[in-house]
Amino acid sequence: MCKGLAALPATCLKSAKDIKHKIGFLLQKPDPQKPDPQEQKALKEKAKARISPVETEKWKTSFNNLIKNDIGRKAFAAFLQSEYSQENIEFWEACEDFKQTSVDKMNLKARKIFEQYVEADSPKEVNLDSATRENTRKNLESCDASCFDEAQSKIFTLMEKDSYRRFLKSKWFLELSQPPMDNKTCGLEKIGKQNIFDRSQCLPSYA
Protein backbone atom coordinates (compact mmCIF):
# COMPACT_ATOMS: atom_id res chain seq x y z
CA MET A 1 0.00 0.00 0.00
CA CYS A 2 1.40 3.43 -0.99
CA LYS A 3 2.07 5.70 1.99
CA GLY A 4 2.32 8.85 -0.15
CA LEU A 5 3.91 11.98 1.34
CA ALA A 6 3.95 10.51 4.83
CA ALA A 7 6.72 8.13 3.73
CA LEU A 8 9.06 10.94 2.70
CA PRO A 9 11.77 12.19 5.05
CA ALA A 10 10.98 15.40 6.93
CA THR A 11 13.79 17.25 5.13
CA CYS A 12 12.25 16.43 1.74
CA LEU A 13 8.86 17.67 2.87
CA LYS A 14 10.40 20.91 4.14
CA SER A 15 12.24 21.45 0.84
CA ALA A 16 9.06 20.82 -1.11
CA LYS A 17 7.15 23.33 1.01
CA ASP A 18 9.93 25.91 0.60
CA ILE A 19 9.87 25.49 -3.18
CA LYS A 20 6.06 25.76 -3.24
CA HIS A 21 6.23 28.91 -1.12
CA LYS A 22 8.90 30.47 -3.35
CA ILE A 23 6.95 29.74 -6.54
CA GLY A 24 3.81 31.22 -5.01
CA PHE A 25 5.72 34.34 -3.98
CA LEU A 26 7.23 34.81 -7.44
CA LEU A 27 3.82 34.47 -9.07
CA GLN A 28 2.43 37.19 -6.79
CA LYS A 29 5.46 39.47 -7.01
CA PRO A 30 4.82 42.50 -9.28
CA ASP A 31 6.82 42.73 -12.50
CA PRO A 32 9.88 44.97 -12.20
CA GLN A 33 9.70 48.32 -13.92
CA LYS A 34 10.88 48.09 -17.51
CA PRO A 35 13.92 50.23 -18.29
CA ASP A 36 13.31 53.17 -20.62
CA PRO A 37 15.28 52.53 -23.87
CA GLN A 38 15.58 56.25 -24.61
CA GLU A 39 16.85 56.98 -21.10
CA GLN A 40 19.41 54.17 -21.33
CA LYS A 41 20.58 55.39 -24.76
CA ALA A 42 21.05 58.92 -23.42
CA LEU A 43 22.98 57.60 -20.43
CA LYS A 44 25.36 55.66 -22.67
CA GLU A 45 26.01 58.68 -24.89
CA LYS A 46 26.66 60.95 -21.93
CA ALA A 47 28.88 58.43 -20.16
CA LYS A 48 30.86 57.83 -23.34
CA ALA A 49 31.70 61.54 -23.51
CA ARG A 50 33.35 61.32 -20.09
CA ILE A 51 35.33 58.06 -20.17
CA SER A 52 38.84 57.59 -21.50
CA PRO A 53 39.79 54.28 -23.16
CA VAL A 54 42.43 53.88 -20.45
CA GLU A 55 39.69 53.77 -17.81
CA THR A 56 37.56 51.20 -19.63
CA GLU A 57 40.65 49.01 -20.08
CA LYS A 58 40.96 48.93 -16.30
CA TRP A 59 37.35 47.77 -16.05
CA LYS A 60 38.25 44.75 -18.18
CA THR A 61 41.04 43.66 -15.85
CA SER A 62 38.87 43.19 -12.76
CA PHE A 63 35.32 43.58 -11.53
CA ASN A 64 36.65 45.50 -8.54
CA ASN A 65 38.08 48.19 -10.86
CA LEU A 66 34.68 48.55 -12.48
CA ILE A 67 32.56 48.66 -9.35
CA LYS A 68 34.89 51.04 -7.50
CA ASN A 69 34.70 53.56 -10.34
CA ASP A 70 31.69 55.88 -10.12
CA ILE A 71 31.02 55.99 -13.87
CA GLY A 72 31.70 52.28 -14.30
CA ARG A 73 29.37 51.39 -11.45
CA LYS A 74 26.58 53.56 -12.88
CA ALA A 75 27.00 51.97 -16.32
CA PHE A 76 26.98 48.50 -14.77
CA ALA A 77 23.89 49.39 -12.72
CA ALA A 78 22.10 50.50 -15.88
CA PHE A 79 23.08 47.22 -17.54
CA LEU A 80 21.70 45.26 -14.58
CA GLN A 81 18.48 47.24 -14.84
CA SER A 82 18.15 46.07 -18.45
CA GLU A 83 18.45 42.51 -17.10
CA TYR A 84 16.00 43.16 -14.24
CA SER A 85 18.62 42.36 -11.60
CA GLN A 86 19.52 45.82 -10.32
CA GLU A 87 18.77 44.75 -6.75
CA ASN A 88 22.24 43.18 -6.59
CA ILE A 89 24.17 46.40 -7.17
CA GLU A 90 21.68 48.34 -5.04
CA PHE A 91 22.32 45.96 -2.13
CA TRP A 92 26.10 46.22 -2.61
CA GLU A 93 25.89 50.03 -2.58
CA ALA A 94 23.63 49.95 0.49
CA CYS A 95 26.25 47.86 2.30
CA GLU A 96 29.01 50.30 1.36
CA ASP A 97 26.92 53.19 2.63
CA PHE A 98 26.10 51.27 5.82
CA LYS A 99 29.81 50.99 6.68
CA GLN A 100 29.97 54.79 6.89
CA THR A 101 26.95 55.01 9.22
CA SER A 102 27.37 56.42 12.70
CA VAL A 103 27.03 53.90 15.52
CA ASP A 104 23.86 55.44 16.93
CA LYS A 105 22.05 54.94 13.58
CA MET A 106 23.40 51.51 12.67
CA ASN A 107 20.65 49.37 14.18
CA LEU A 108 17.85 51.15 12.35
CA LYS A 109 19.66 51.24 9.00
CA ALA A 110 20.75 47.60 9.31
CA ARG A 111 17.16 46.53 9.91
CA LYS A 112 15.97 48.46 6.87
CA ILE A 113 18.63 46.90 4.62
CA PHE A 114 17.82 43.44 5.91
CA GLU A 115 14.09 43.86 5.37
CA GLN A 116 14.62 45.37 1.91
CA TYR A 117 17.17 42.96 0.44
CA VAL A 118 18.08 40.00 2.69
CA GLU A 119 14.93 38.72 4.35
CA ALA A 120 13.09 35.96 2.48
CA ASP A 121 10.36 37.38 0.21
CA SER A 122 11.61 40.93 0.75
CA PRO A 123 10.74 43.55 -1.92
CA LYS A 124 14.21 43.43 -3.50
CA GLU A 125 15.41 40.06 -2.28
CA VAL A 126 18.92 39.17 -3.43
CA ASN A 127 20.04 35.63 -4.15
CA LEU A 128 21.57 34.35 -0.91
CA ASP A 129 21.76 30.86 0.51
CA SER A 130 19.77 30.17 3.66
CA ALA A 131 22.90 29.87 5.83
CA THR A 132 24.17 33.33 4.84
CA ARG A 133 20.71 34.78 5.31
CA GLU A 134 20.48 33.34 8.81
CA ASN A 135 24.02 34.44 9.75
CA THR A 136 23.16 37.97 8.66
CA ARG A 137 20.01 37.88 10.74
CA LYS A 138 22.06 36.89 13.80
CA ASN A 139 24.57 39.67 13.09
CA LEU A 140 21.80 42.21 13.59
CA GLU A 141 21.64 41.22 17.25
CA SER A 142 25.09 42.75 17.82
CA CYS A 143 25.16 45.19 14.95
CA ASP A 144 28.43 46.70 13.74
CA ALA A 145 29.94 47.83 10.43
CA SER A 146 30.74 44.24 9.42
CA CYS A 147 27.30 42.67 9.90
CA PHE A 148 26.59 42.53 6.12
CA ASP A 149 30.12 41.59 5.04
CA GLU A 150 29.34 37.93 4.32
CA ALA A 151 26.17 38.69 2.37
CA GLN A 152 27.82 41.53 0.46
CA SER A 153 30.74 39.29 -0.46
CA LYS A 154 28.38 36.61 -1.78
CA ILE A 155 26.54 39.12 -3.98
CA PHE A 156 29.82 40.61 -5.18
CA THR A 157 30.99 37.16 -6.25
CA LEU A 158 27.64 36.44 -7.90
CA MET A 159 27.86 39.63 -9.98
CA GLU A 160 31.53 39.03 -10.76
CA LYS A 161 31.01 35.51 -12.08
CA ASP A 162 27.74 36.19 -13.88
CA SER A 163 26.57 39.71 -14.78
CA TYR A 164 30.07 41.22 -15.06
CA ARG A 165 31.09 38.79 -17.79
CA ARG A 166 27.97 39.55 -19.78
CA PHE A 167 28.49 43.27 -19.25
CA LEU A 168 31.95 43.09 -20.87
CA LYS A 169 30.36 41.52 -23.96
CA SER A 170 27.35 43.82 -24.01
CA LYS A 171 26.68 46.80 -26.26
CA TRP A 172 26.87 48.93 -23.11
CA PHE A 173 30.55 48.21 -22.57
CA LEU A 174 31.53 47.95 -26.23
CA GLU A 175 30.08 51.37 -26.98
CA LEU A 176 31.62 52.95 -23.90
CA SER A 177 35.00 51.47 -24.86
CA GLN A 178 35.05 53.39 -28.14
CA PRO A 179 37.05 56.67 -28.16
CA PRO A 180 34.87 59.76 -27.56
CA MET A 181 33.69 61.77 -30.55
CA ASP A 182 35.24 64.96 -29.17
CA ASN A 183 37.94 65.93 -26.71
CA LYS A 184 35.61 67.10 -23.99
CA THR A 185 34.69 65.40 -20.75
CA CYS A 186 31.94 66.69 -18.55
CA GLY A 187 31.14 66.59 -14.86
CA LEU A 188 28.46 64.47 -13.28
CA GLU A 189 25.97 66.38 -11.22
CA LYS A 190 23.60 64.60 -8.89
CA ILE A 191 20.15 66.06 -8.52
CA GLY A 192 17.76 64.29 -6.17
CA LYS A 193 17.74 60.61 -6.98
CA GLN A 194 18.77 61.00 -10.61
CA ASN A 195 22.22 61.51 -12.08
CA ILE A 196 22.63 63.85 -15.03
CA PHE A 197 25.70 64.82 -16.99
CA ASP A 198 26.51 68.51 -16.83
CA ARG A 199 28.18 69.71 -20.04
CA SER A 200 28.68 73.20 -18.63
CA GLN A 201 31.83 72.16 -16.76
CA CYS A 202 33.86 70.46 -19.47
CA LEU A 203 37.56 69.76 -19.26
CA PRO A 204 40.00 68.20 -21.75
CA SER A 205 39.68 64.42 -21.75
CA TYR A 206 43.31 63.48 -21.59
CA ALA A 207 44.99 66.42 -19.90
PDB file of C-alpha atoms in Angstrom:
ATOM      1  CA  MET A   1       0.000   0.000   0.000  1.00  0.00           C
ATOM      2  CA  CYS A   2       1.395   3.428  -0.987  1.00  0.00           C
ATOM      3  CA  LYS A   3       2.072   5.695   1.988  1.00  0.00           C
ATOM      4  CA  GLY A   4       2.320   8.854  -0.147  1.00  0.00           C
ATOM      5  CA  LEU A   5       3.905  11.979   1.338  1.00  0.00           C
ATOM      6  CA  ALA A   6       3.951  10.509   4.827  1.00  0.00           C
ATOM      7  CA  ALA A   7       6.718   8.130   3.729  1.00  0.00           C
ATOM      8  CA  LEU A   8       9.062  10.941   2.698  1.00  0.00           C
ATOM      9  CA  PRO A   9      11.771  12.186   5.053  1.00  0.00           C
ATOM     10  CA  ALA A  10      10.978  15.400   6.927  1.00  0.00           C
ATOM     11  CA  THR A  11      13.792  17.248   5.129  1.00  0.00           C
ATOM     12  CA  CYS A  12      12.248  16.428   1.745  1.00  0.00           C
ATOM     13  CA  LEU A  13       8.857  17.666   2.872  1.00  0.00           C
ATOM     14  CA  LYS A  14      10.399  20.906   4.139  1.00  0.00           C
ATOM     15  CA  SER A  15      12.241  21.448   0.838  1.00  0.00           C
ATOM     16  CA  ALA A  16       9.058  20.822  -1.114  1.00  0.00           C
ATOM     17  CA  LYS A  17       7.154  23.332   1.015  1.00  0.00           C
ATOM     18  CA  ASP A  18       9.931  25.910   0.601  1.00  0.00           C
ATOM     19  CA  ILE A  19       9.865  25.491  -3.181  1.00  0.00           C
ATOM     20  CA  LYS A  20       6.063  25.756  -3.243  1.00  0.00           C
ATOM     21  CA  HIS A  21       6.228  28.913  -1.120  1.00  0.00           C
ATOM     22  CA  LYS A  22       8.903  30.473  -3.351  1.00  0.00           C
ATOM     23  CA  ILE A  23       6.952  29.736  -6.540  1.00  0.00           C
ATOM     24  CA  GLY A  24       3.807  31.220  -5.006  1.00  0.00           C
ATOM     25  CA  PHE A  25       5.720  34.337  -3.977  1.00  0.00           C
ATOM     26  CA  LEU A  26       7.232  34.806  -7.435  1.00  0.00           C
ATOM     27  CA  LEU A  27       3.816  34.469  -9.073  1.00  0.00           C
ATOM     28  CA  GLN A  28       2.427  37.192  -6.793  1.00  0.00           C
ATOM     29  CA  LYS A  29       5.461  39.474  -7.007  1.00  0.00           C
ATOM     30  CA  PRO A  30       4.824  42.498  -9.284  1.00  0.00           C
ATOM     31  CA  ASP A  31       6.822  42.727 -12.499  1.00  0.00           C
ATOM     32  CA  PRO A  32       9.883  44.974 -12.203  1.00  0.00           C
ATOM     33  CA  GLN A  33       9.704  48.316 -13.922  1.00  0.00           C
ATOM     34  CA  LYS A  34      10.878  48.087 -17.509  1.00  0.00           C
ATOM     35  CA  PRO A  35      13.921  50.231 -18.295  1.00  0.00           C
ATOM     36  CA  ASP A  36      13.312  53.173 -20.621  1.00  0.00           C
ATOM     37  CA  PRO A  37      15.281  52.528 -23.873  1.00  0.00           C
ATOM     38  CA  GLN A  38      15.577  56.252 -24.608  1.00  0.00           C
ATOM     39  CA  GLU A  39      16.849  56.978 -21.103  1.00  0.00           C
ATOM     40  CA  GLN A  40      19.411  54.175 -21.333  1.00  0.00           C
ATOM     41  CA  LYS A  41      20.584  55.393 -24.761  1.00  0.00           C
ATOM     42  CA  ALA A  42      21.045  58.920 -23.422  1.00  0.00           C
ATOM     43  CA  LEU A  43      22.982  57.595 -20.430  1.00  0.00           C
ATOM     44  CA  LYS A  44      25.361  55.663 -22.673  1.00  0.00           C
ATOM     45  CA  GLU A  45      26.007  58.682 -24.886  1.00  0.00           C
ATOM     46  CA  LYS A  46      26.662  60.952 -21.927  1.00  0.00           C
ATOM     47  CA  ALA A  47      28.879  58.430 -20.164  1.00  0.00           C
ATOM     48  CA  LYS A  48      30.855  57.830 -23.336  1.00  0.00           C
ATOM     49  CA  ALA A  49      31.696  61.540 -23.512  1.00  0.00           C
ATOM     50  CA  ARG A  50      33.353  61.317 -20.094  1.00  0.00           C
ATOM     51  CA  ILE A  51      35.331  58.058 -20.168  1.00  0.00           C
ATOM     52  CA  SER A  52      38.838  57.593 -21.502  1.00  0.00           C
ATOM     53  CA  PRO A  53      39.793  54.284 -23.164  1.00  0.00           C
ATOM     54  CA  VAL A  54      42.433  53.878 -20.452  1.00  0.00           C
ATOM     55  CA  GLU A  55      39.694  53.770 -17.815  1.00  0.00           C
ATOM     56  CA  THR A  56      37.562  51.201 -19.625  1.00  0.00           C
ATOM     57  CA  GLU A  57      40.647  49.014 -20.083  1.00  0.00           C
ATOM     58  CA  LYS A  58      40.955  48.934 -16.300  1.00  0.00           C
ATOM     59  CA  TRP A  59      37.348  47.766 -16.046  1.00  0.00           C
ATOM     60  CA  LYS A  60      38.251  44.751 -18.176  1.00  0.00           C
ATOM     61  CA  THR A  61      41.042  43.656 -15.853  1.00  0.00           C
ATOM     62  CA  SER A  62      38.866  43.185 -12.763  1.00  0.00           C
ATOM     63  CA  PHE A  63      35.317  43.584 -11.526  1.00  0.00           C
ATOM     64  CA  ASN A  64      36.649  45.497  -8.542  1.00  0.00           C
ATOM     65  CA  ASN A  65      38.076  48.188 -10.856  1.00  0.00           C
ATOM     66  CA  LEU A  66      34.678  48.551 -12.479  1.00  0.00           C
ATOM     67  CA  ILE A  67      32.564  48.656  -9.347  1.00  0.00           C
ATOM     68  CA  LYS A  68      34.890  51.038  -7.498  1.00  0.00           C
ATOM     69  CA  ASN A  69      34.700  53.562 -10.342  1.00  0.00           C
ATOM     70  CA  ASP A  70      31.686  55.879 -10.121  1.00  0.00           C
ATOM     71  CA  ILE A  71      31.020  55.988 -13.869  1.00  0.00           C
ATOM     72  CA  GLY A  72      31.701  52.281 -14.295  1.00  0.00           C
ATOM     73  CA  ARG A  73      29.371  51.387 -11.452  1.00  0.00           C
ATOM     74  CA  LYS A  74      26.575  53.556 -12.877  1.00  0.00           C
ATOM     75  CA  ALA A  75      27.004  51.974 -16.316  1.00  0.00           C
ATOM     76  CA  PHE A  76      26.978  48.498 -14.769  1.00  0.00           C
ATOM     77  CA  ALA A  77      23.885  49.388 -12.716  1.00  0.00           C
ATOM     78  CA  ALA A  78      22.099  50.503 -15.885  1.00  0.00           C
ATOM     79  CA  PHE A  79      23.084  47.224 -17.539  1.00  0.00           C
ATOM     80  CA  LEU A  80      21.698  45.262 -14.578  1.00  0.00           C
ATOM     81  CA  GLN A  81      18.477  47.241 -14.841  1.00  0.00           C
ATOM     82  CA  SER A  82      18.151  46.072 -18.446  1.00  0.00           C
ATOM     83  CA  GLU A  83      18.452  42.510 -17.097  1.00  0.00           C
ATOM     84  CA  TYR A  84      15.997  43.164 -14.237  1.00  0.00           C
ATOM     85  CA  SER A  85      18.622  42.359 -11.601  1.00  0.00           C
ATOM     86  CA  GLN A  86      19.520  45.821 -10.322  1.00  0.00           C
ATOM     87  CA  GLU A  87      18.765  44.755  -6.748  1.00  0.00           C
ATOM     88  CA  ASN A  88      22.244  43.182  -6.593  1.00  0.00           C
ATOM     89  CA  ILE A  89      24.172  46.398  -7.173  1.00  0.00           C
ATOM     90  CA  GLU A  90      21.678  48.341  -5.039  1.00  0.00           C
ATOM     91  CA  PHE A  91      22.322  45.964  -2.130  1.00  0.00           C
ATOM     92  CA  TRP A  92      26.098  46.222  -2.608  1.00  0.00           C
ATOM     93  CA  GLU A  93      25.886  50.027  -2.577  1.00  0.00           C
ATOM     94  CA  ALA A  94      23.628  49.946   0.491  1.00  0.00           C
ATOM     95  CA  CYS A  95      26.250  47.860   2.300  1.00  0.00           C
ATOM     96  CA  GLU A  96      29.006  50.304   1.357  1.00  0.00           C
ATOM     97  CA  ASP A  97      26.918  53.192   2.634  1.00  0.00           C
ATOM     98  CA  PHE A  98      26.104  51.271   5.823  1.00  0.00           C
ATOM     99  CA  LYS A  99      29.811  50.995   6.684  1.00  0.00           C
ATOM    100  CA  GLN A 100      29.965  54.791   6.894  1.00  0.00           C
ATOM    101  CA  THR A 101      26.949  55.009   9.218  1.00  0.00           C
ATOM    102  CA  SER A 102      27.369  56.425  12.696  1.00  0.00           C
ATOM    103  CA  VAL A 103      27.027  53.897  15.521  1.00  0.00           C
ATOM    104  CA  ASP A 104      23.860  55.437  16.927  1.00  0.00           C
ATOM    105  CA  LYS A 105      22.055  54.943  13.585  1.00  0.00           C
ATOM    106  CA  MET A 106      23.397  51.510  12.671  1.00  0.00           C
ATOM    107  CA  ASN A 107      20.651  49.375  14.178  1.00  0.00           C
ATOM    108  CA  LEU A 108      17.855  51.153  12.354  1.00  0.00           C
ATOM    109  CA  LYS A 109      19.660  51.238   9.001  1.00  0.00           C
ATOM    110  CA  ALA A 110      20.750  47.598   9.309  1.00  0.00           C
ATOM    111  CA  ARG A 111      17.159  46.528   9.909  1.00  0.00           C
ATOM    112  CA  LYS A 112      15.966  48.460   6.866  1.00  0.00           C
ATOM    113  CA  ILE A 113      18.631  46.902   4.620  1.00  0.00           C
ATOM    114  CA  PHE A 114      17.819  43.442   5.913  1.00  0.00           C
ATOM    115  CA  GLU A 115      14.085  43.857   5.367  1.00  0.00           C
ATOM    116  CA  GLN A 116      14.617  45.371   1.913  1.00  0.00           C
ATOM    117  CA  TYR A 117      17.174  42.956   0.444  1.00  0.00           C
ATOM    118  CA  VAL A 118      18.076  40.003   2.686  1.00  0.00           C
ATOM    119  CA  GLU A 119      14.934  38.719   4.345  1.00  0.00           C
ATOM    120  CA  ALA A 120      13.091  35.958   2.478  1.00  0.00           C
ATOM    121  CA  ASP A 121      10.361  37.379   0.211  1.00  0.00           C
ATOM    122  CA  SER A 122      11.614  40.928   0.747  1.00  0.00           C
ATOM    123  CA  PRO A 123      10.741  43.550  -1.915  1.00  0.00           C
ATOM    124  CA  LYS A 124      14.214  43.427  -3.503  1.00  0.00           C
ATOM    125  CA  GLU A 125      15.407  40.057  -2.280  1.00  0.00           C
ATOM    126  CA  VAL A 126      18.918  39.170  -3.433  1.00  0.00           C
ATOM    127  CA  ASN A 127      20.037  35.629  -4.154  1.00  0.00           C
ATOM    128  CA  LEU A 128      21.575  34.345  -0.912  1.00  0.00           C
ATOM    129  CA  ASP A 129      21.758  30.860   0.509  1.00  0.00           C
ATOM    130  CA  SER A 130      19.773  30.175   3.658  1.00  0.00           C
ATOM    131  CA  ALA A 131      22.904  29.872   5.832  1.00  0.00           C
ATOM    132  CA  THR A 132      24.165  33.329   4.839  1.00  0.00           C
ATOM    133  CA  ARG A 133      20.708  34.782   5.306  1.00  0.00           C
ATOM    134  CA  GLU A 134      20.482  33.336   8.815  1.00  0.00           C
ATOM    135  CA  ASN A 135      24.021  34.440   9.748  1.00  0.00           C
ATOM    136  CA  THR A 136      23.164  37.970   8.658  1.00  0.00           C
ATOM    137  CA  ARG A 137      20.007  37.879  10.744  1.00  0.00           C
ATOM    138  CA  LYS A 138      22.062  36.885  13.798  1.00  0.00           C
ATOM    139  CA  ASN A 139      24.572  39.671  13.091  1.00  0.00           C
ATOM    140  CA  LEU A 140      21.798  42.213  13.593  1.00  0.00           C
ATOM    141  CA  GLU A 141      21.637  41.218  17.255  1.00  0.00           C
ATOM    142  CA  SER A 142      25.087  42.752  17.822  1.00  0.00           C
ATOM    143  CA  CYS A 143      25.156  45.190  14.954  1.00  0.00           C
ATOM    144  CA  ASP A 144      28.429  46.703  13.743  1.00  0.00           C
ATOM    145  CA  ALA A 145      29.944  47.834  10.426  1.00  0.00           C
ATOM    146  CA  SER A 146      30.741  44.241   9.418  1.00  0.00           C
ATOM    147  CA  CYS A 147      27.296  42.670   9.901  1.00  0.00           C
ATOM    148  CA  PHE A 148      26.589  42.532   6.122  1.00  0.00           C
ATOM    149  CA  ASP A 149      30.119  41.586   5.040  1.00  0.00           C
ATOM    150  CA  GLU A 150      29.338  37.930   4.325  1.00  0.00           C
ATOM    151  CA  ALA A 151      26.167  38.691   2.372  1.00  0.00           C
ATOM    152  CA  GLN A 152      27.815  41.530   0.456  1.00  0.00           C
ATOM    153  CA  SER A 153      30.739  39.292  -0.458  1.00  0.00           C
ATOM    154  CA  LYS A 154      28.381  36.607  -1.779  1.00  0.00           C
ATOM    155  CA  ILE A 155      26.538  39.122  -3.981  1.00  0.00           C
ATOM    156  CA  PHE A 156      29.825  40.614  -5.178  1.00  0.00           C
ATOM    157  CA  THR A 157      30.989  37.156  -6.254  1.00  0.00           C
ATOM    158  CA  LEU A 158      27.642  36.436  -7.897  1.00  0.00           C
ATOM    159  CA  MET A 159      27.861  39.625  -9.982  1.00  0.00           C
ATOM    160  CA  GLU A 160      31.534  39.035 -10.762  1.00  0.00           C
ATOM    161  CA  LYS A 161      31.005  35.507 -12.082  1.00  0.00           C
ATOM    162  CA  ASP A 162      27.742  36.195 -13.882  1.00  0.00           C
ATOM    163  CA  SER A 163      26.574  39.708 -14.777  1.00  0.00           C
ATOM    164  CA  TYR A 164      30.067  41.221 -15.062  1.00  0.00           C
ATOM    165  CA  ARG A 165      31.089  38.786 -17.792  1.00  0.00           C
ATOM    166  CA  ARG A 166      27.966  39.555 -19.780  1.00  0.00           C
ATOM    167  CA  PHE A 167      28.491  43.268 -19.249  1.00  0.00           C
ATOM    168  CA  LEU A 168      31.949  43.091 -20.866  1.00  0.00           C
ATOM    169  CA  LYS A 169      30.355  41.524 -23.957  1.00  0.00           C
ATOM    170  CA  SER A 170      27.350  43.825 -24.009  1.00  0.00           C
ATOM    171  CA  LYS A 171      26.675  46.797 -26.257  1.00  0.00           C
ATOM    172  CA  TRP A 172      26.868  48.928 -23.110  1.00  0.00           C
ATOM    173  CA  PHE A 173      30.551  48.207 -22.569  1.00  0.00           C
ATOM    174  CA  LEU A 174      31.528  47.949 -26.233  1.00  0.00           C
ATOM    175  CA  GLU A 175      30.076  51.374 -26.983  1.00  0.00           C
ATOM    176  CA  LEU A 176      31.616  52.951 -23.896  1.00  0.00           C
ATOM    177  CA  SER A 177      34.998  51.471 -24.862  1.00  0.00           C
ATOM    178  CA  GLN A 178      35.046  53.393 -28.139  1.00  0.00           C
ATOM    179  CA  PRO A 179      37.053  56.671 -28.164  1.00  0.00           C
ATOM    180  CA  PRO A 180      34.868  59.756 -27.557  1.00  0.00           C
ATOM    181  CA  MET A 181      33.689  61.765 -30.546  1.00  0.00           C
ATOM    182  CA  ASP A 182      35.244  64.964 -29.173  1.00  0.00           C
ATOM    183  CA  ASN A 183      37.936  65.925 -26.713  1.00  0.00           C
ATOM    184  CA  LYS A 184      35.606  67.097 -23.986  1.00  0.00           C
ATOM    185  CA  THR A 185      34.692  65.397 -20.751  1.00  0.00           C
ATOM    186  CA  CYS A 186      31.938  66.694 -18.549  1.00  0.00           C
ATOM    187  CA  GLY A 187      31.139  66.594 -14.856  1.00  0.00           C
ATOM    188  CA  LEU A 188      28.464  64.468 -13.284  1.00  0.00           C
ATOM    189  CA  GLU A 189      25.965  66.382 -11.224  1.00  0.00           C
ATOM    190  CA  LYS A 190      23.599  64.603  -8.887  1.00  0.00           C
ATOM    191  CA  ILE A 191      20.147  66.057  -8.517  1.00  0.00           C
ATOM    192  CA  GLY A 192      17.756  64.295  -6.165  1.00  0.00           C
ATOM    193  CA  LYS A 193      17.735  60.607  -6.978  1.00  0.00           C
ATOM    194  CA  GLN A 194      18.766  60.998 -10.611  1.00  0.00           C
ATOM    195  CA  ASN A 195      22.219  61.513 -12.083  1.00  0.00           C
ATOM    196  CA  ILE A 196      22.629  63.852 -15.033  1.00  0.00           C
ATOM    197  CA  PHE A 197      25.695  64.816 -16.990  1.00  0.00           C
ATOM    198  CA  ASP A 198      26.508  68.515 -16.834  1.00  0.00           C
ATOM    199  CA  ARG A 199      28.178  69.714 -20.036  1.00  0.00           C
ATOM    200  CA  SER A 200      28.677  73.201 -18.625  1.00  0.00           C
ATOM    201  CA  GLN A 201      31.826  72.159 -16.757  1.00  0.00           C
ATOM    202  CA  CYS A 202      33.857  70.457 -19.470  1.00  0.00           C
ATOM    203  CA  LEU A 203      37.564  69.762 -19.260  1.00  0.00           C
ATOM    204  CA  PRO A 204      40.003  68.199 -21.746  1.00  0.00           C
ATOM    205  CA  SER A 205      39.680  64.421 -21.745  1.00  0.00           C
ATOM    206  CA  TYR A 206      43.310  63.477 -21.592  1.00  0.00           C
ATOM    207  CA  ALA A 207      44.995  66.424 -19.900  1.00  0.00           C
TER     208      ALA A 207
END
